[in-house]
Coordinates of C-alpha atoms in Angstrom, one line a residue:
X753 CA 112.7 151.1 26.0
X754 CA 114.6 154.4 25.4
X755 CA 118.1 155.1 26.3
X756 CA 118.6 155.7 30.0
X757 CA 119.6 159.3 30.7
X758 CA 123.6 159.3 31.9
X759 CA 124.9 162.1 34.0
X760 CA 128.7 161.8 34.8
X761 CA 130.6 164.1 36.9
X762 CA 134.4 164.7 36.4
X763 CA 136.1 166.0 39.4
X764 CA 139.6 166.3 37.3
X765 CA 142.5 167.1 39.5
X766 CA 140.5 169.0 42.2
X767 CA 139.8 168.6 46.0
X768 CA 141.0 167.9 49.2
X769 CA 139.7 165.3 51.9
X770 CA 137.3 168.0 53.3
X771 CA 136.2 169.2 49.9
X772 CA 135.5 165.4 48.9
X773 CA 133.3 165.1 52.1
X774 CA 131.3 168.3 51.3
X775 CA 130.6 167.1 47.7
X776 CA 129.7 163.7 49.0
X777 CA 127.6 165.1 51.7
X778 CA 125.6 167.3 49.0
X779 CA 125.1 164.4 46.9
X780 CA 123.8 162.1 49.7
X781 CA 121.2 164.8 50.8
X782 CA 120.2 165.5 47.5
X783 CA 116.7 164.5 45.9
X784 CA 117.5 162.4 42.8
X785 CA 115.3 161.1 40.3
X786 CA 115.0 157.3 40.6
X787 CA 117.3 155.2 38.7
X788 CA 114.8 154.0 36.4
X789 CA 114.9 157.6 35.0
X790 CA 118.9 158.3 35.4
X791 CA 122.3 156.8 35.7
X792 CA 124.6 159.0 37.8
X793 CA 128.5 158.3 37.8
X794 CA 131.1 160.6 39.8
X795 CA 134.6 160.5 38.8
X796 CA 137.0 161.7 41.7
X797 CA 140.8 161.6 41.6
X798 CA 142.3 158.3 42.1
X799 CA 143.1 158.9 45.7
X800 CA 139.7 159.5 46.8
X801 CA 137.9 156.9 44.6
X802 CA 137.9 154.6 47.7
X803 CA 136.6 157.1 50.2
X804 CA 133.9 158.5 47.7
X805 CA 132.8 154.6 46.9
X806 CA 132.5 153.7 50.6
X807 CA 130.7 157.1 51.6
X808 CA 128.3 157.9 48.7
X809 CA 124.8 156.7 48.3
X810 CA 124.9 153.4 46.8
X811 CA 122.9 154.5 43.7
X812 CA 125.7 157.0 42.5
X813 CA 128.5 155.1 41.0
X814 CA 132.1 155.9 40.9
X815 CA 134.5 156.3 37.7
X816 CA 138.3 156.7 37.6
X817 CA 139.6 159.4 35.4
X818 CA 141.9 157.3 33.4
X819 CA 143.8 153.9 33.4
X820 CA 146.7 152.2 31.7
X821 CA 146.5 150.8 28.1
X822 CA 147.5 147.2 29.1
X823 CA 148.4 145.1 32.1
X824 CA 150.2 146.4 34.9
X825 CA 153.9 146.3 35.5
X826 CA 156.8 148.7 35.2
X827 CA 154.6 151.8 34.4
X828 CA 155.4 154.4 37.2
X829 CA 152.7 156.6 38.1
X830 CA 149.9 154.9 36.2
X831 CA 146.7 152.7 37.3
X832 CA 145.7 149.4 35.7
X833 CA 142.3 148.3 34.6
X834 CA 142.9 145.3 37.0
X835 CA 143.5 147.5 39.9
X836 CA 140.1 149.5 39.4
X837 CA 138.3 146.0 38.9
X838 CA 139.8 144.8 42.2
X839 CA 138.7 148.0 43.9
X840 CA 134.9 147.2 42.7
X841 CA 135.1 150.7 40.4
X842 CA 132.9 149.9 37.7
X843 CA 133.6 152.9 35.3
X844 CA 136.5 154.7 33.5
X845 CA 136.9 157.9 31.6
X846 CA 139.1 157.6 28.7
X847 CA 140.3 159.7 25.9
X848 CA 139.3 163.0 27.6
X849 CA 140.4 166.0 25.4
X850 CA 142.8 167.2 28.1
X851 CA 144.7 163.7 28.0
X852 CA 144.9 164.0 24.2
X853 CA 146.1 167.4 24.1
X854 CA 148.5 167.5 27.4
X855 CA 149.7 164.1 27.3
X856 CA 149.3 163.5 23.3
X857 CA 147.2 160.3 23.7
X858 CA 146.4 159.7 19.9
X859 CA 142.9 158.2 18.6
X860 CA 144.7 154.7 18.4
X861 CA 146.1 154.6 21.8
X862 CA 142.6 155.5 23.1
X863 CA 141.1 152.9 21.1
X864 CA 143.5 150.6 22.7
X865 CA 142.8 151.8 26.3
X866 CA 138.8 151.4 25.7
X867 CA 139.4 147.9 24.4
X868 CA 141.7 146.8 27.2
X869 CA 139.4 148.3 29.8
X870 CA 136.5 146.6 28.5
X871 CA 138.4 143.3 28.3
X872 CA 138.9 143.7 32.2
X873 CA 135.3 144.3 32.9
X874 CA 135.2 148.0 33.1
X875 CA 132.5 150.3 31.4
X876 CA 133.8 153.2 29.5
X877 CA 133.0 156.7 29.2
X878 CA 134.8 157.3 25.8
X879 CA 135.3 161.0 25.0
X880 CA 135.4 162.6 21.5
X881 CA 135.5 166.1 20.4
X882 CA 136.9 168.9 18.4
X883 CA 139.0 171.9 18.9
X884 CA 137.9 175.5 18.1
X885 CA 140.3 175.5 15.0
X886 CA 138.8 172.4 13.7
X887 CA 135.2 173.6 14.1
X888 CA 136.0 176.8 12.3
X889 CA 137.5 174.8 9.4
X890 CA 134.3 172.8 9.3
X891 CA 135.9 169.4 10.1
X892 CA 133.9 168.6 13.4
X893 CA 132.1 165.4 11.9
X894 CA 135.3 164.2 10.3
X895 CA 137.4 164.6 13.6
X896 CA 134.9 162.9 15.9
X897 CA 134.1 160.1 13.4
X898 CA 137.8 159.4 13.4
X899 CA 137.9 159.4 16.9
X900 CA 134.9 157.2 17.4
X901 CA 136.2 154.9 14.2
X902 CA 139.7 154.2 16.4
X903 CA 137.4 152.9 19.2
X904 CA 135.1 150.8 16.8
X905 CA 138.1 149.2 15.2
X906 CA 139.4 147.8 18.5
X907 CA 135.9 146.5 20.1
X908 CA 133.0 144.4 19.0
X909 CA 130.6 145.3 21.6
X910 CA 129.3 148.8 22.6
X911 CA 127.2 147.7 25.4
X912 CA 129.4 149.1 28.1
X913 CA 130.5 152.3 26.2
X914 CA 128.9 155.7 26.6
X915 CA 130.4 158.0 24.1
X916 CA 130.6 161.6 25.2
X917 CA 131.0 164.4 22.9
X918 CA 133.0 167.3 24.4
X919 CA 134.1 170.0 22.1
X920 CA 137.3 171.3 23.2
X921 CA 136.4 174.9 23.0
X922 CA 133.7 174.5 25.2
X923 CA 135.4 172.9 27.9
X924 CA 135.8 175.1 31.0
X925 CA 135.4 178.1 29.0
X926 CA 131.9 179.0 29.9
X927 CA 131.1 178.6 26.2
X928 CA 128.7 175.9 25.5
X929 CA 127.5 174.5 22.2
X930 CA 124.2 175.8 21.3
X931 CA 121.3 173.0 21.8
X932 CA 121.2 172.9 18.1
X933 CA 125.0 172.5 17.6
X934 CA 124.9 169.6 20.3
X935 CA 122.2 168.0 18.6
X936 CA 123.6 168.0 15.3
X937 CA 126.7 166.4 16.3
X938 CA 124.9 163.7 18.3
X939 CA 122.7 163.1 15.4
X940 CA 126.0 162.9 13.2
X941 CA 127.7 160.3 15.5
X942 CA 124.5 158.2 15.8
X943 CA 124.3 158.1 11.9
X944 CA 127.8 157.0 11.9
X945 CA 127.2 154.4 14.0
X946 CA 124.3 153.2 12.0
X947 CA 126.3 153.1 8.7
X948 CA 129.5 151.9 9.9
X949 CA 128.3 149.5 12.9
X950 CA 124.5 148.6 13.0
X951 CA 121.2 150.3 13.4
X952 CA 120.9 148.5 16.9
X953 CA 124.2 150.2 18.1
X954 CA 123.2 153.6 16.8
X955 CA 119.8 153.1 18.6
X956 CA 121.0 151.8 22.1
X957 CA 124.4 153.5 22.4
X958 CA 124.2 156.7 24.7
X959 CA 125.7 159.7 23.3
X960 CA 126.1 162.5 26.3
X961 CA 127.3 166.0 25.8
X962 CA 130.3 167.8 28.0
X963 CA 131.4 171.3 27.9
X964 CA 130.2 174.0 30.4
X965 CA 127.1 172.2 31.4
X966 CA 125.3 174.1 34.1
X967 CA 122.0 174.3 36.0
X968 CA 120.9 177.0 33.8
X969 CA 121.6 175.3 30.3
X970 CA 121.1 171.5 30.9
X971 CA 117.1 171.3 30.7
X972 CA 117.4 172.9 27.3
X973 CA 120.5 170.8 26.2
X974 CA 118.7 167.5 27.7
X975 CA 115.4 168.3 25.7
X976 CA 117.5 167.4 22.4
X977 CA 116.4 163.8 21.0
X978 CA 119.9 162.6 20.6
X979 CA 121.5 164.0 23.6
X980 CA 121.3 161.3 26.4
X981 CA 123.0 163.0 29.3
X982 CA 126.0 164.9 30.2
X983 CA 129.6 164.5 31.3
X984 CA 130.0 167.6 33.7
X985 CA 133.2 169.2 34.8
X986 CA 133.3 172.3 37.1
X987 CA 129.8 172.4 38.0
X988 CA 130.2 168.6 39.4
X989 CA 132.1 169.9 42.3
X990 CA 128.8 172.3 43.3
X991 CA 125.4 171.9 44.4
X992 CA 124.0 172.7 41.1
X993 CA 125.3 169.1 39.9
X994 CA 121.8 168.0 41.6
X995 CA 120.0 170.3 39.4
X996 CA 121.9 168.8 36.4
X997 CA 120.9 165.4 37.2
X998 CA 117.4 166.3 37.7
X999 CA 117.4 167.4 34.1
X1000 CA 117.1 163.7 33.2
X1001 CA 113.4 164.2 34.1
X1002 CA 113.0 166.4 30.9
X1003 CA 113.1 163.1 28.9

């Protein structure tokens, strides 16, 4: 059996109660491919997680946008993996480029976060990606391999990890990696898995693309052999998210 297509919607720091209800209503009314074809996860801000989880159709799962690197305690403003597990939130996004850049999360710190979240029973969407400067310097594979290795050094099983390749220069900019550019990096990451972990992990780990994915470019991106889905930002707040989910049918 092939890798099941995966579509995540990262709502980031957006929305009011009214906005969230509208998005949930749109998703609940949408015609989606069956869960045999696609796995769908949406990631609202922490304050809306329980509302979305309780009101959203059951085949769409929820993810938190972050969690703390260790057990809870005197860490004001943080949310622990244990809390998410206690709420029945199955997924968490870790290592997003916005957190790496704005909050200076290092590769090692992200690796520790992924390991701890997995140890508490969460599934992880782990993000990697290069900046425009790094791409122009020709170091894309070096950068994403180092980010992936920092995770691999801390975990022994990849069954509950989806790797999201998000070129930083394409996030929220309207610029999109071409299907060929996305495929090249995804194939490179899969080769890295094969050479550094195992052929089985390389064959089974889903590598999804994020960076200005839209209803107009999703089918062509989905058609690439090593692109196993998407992590969608702005478009996940709009009705076109349904079209992006349907791109799974290309496979």
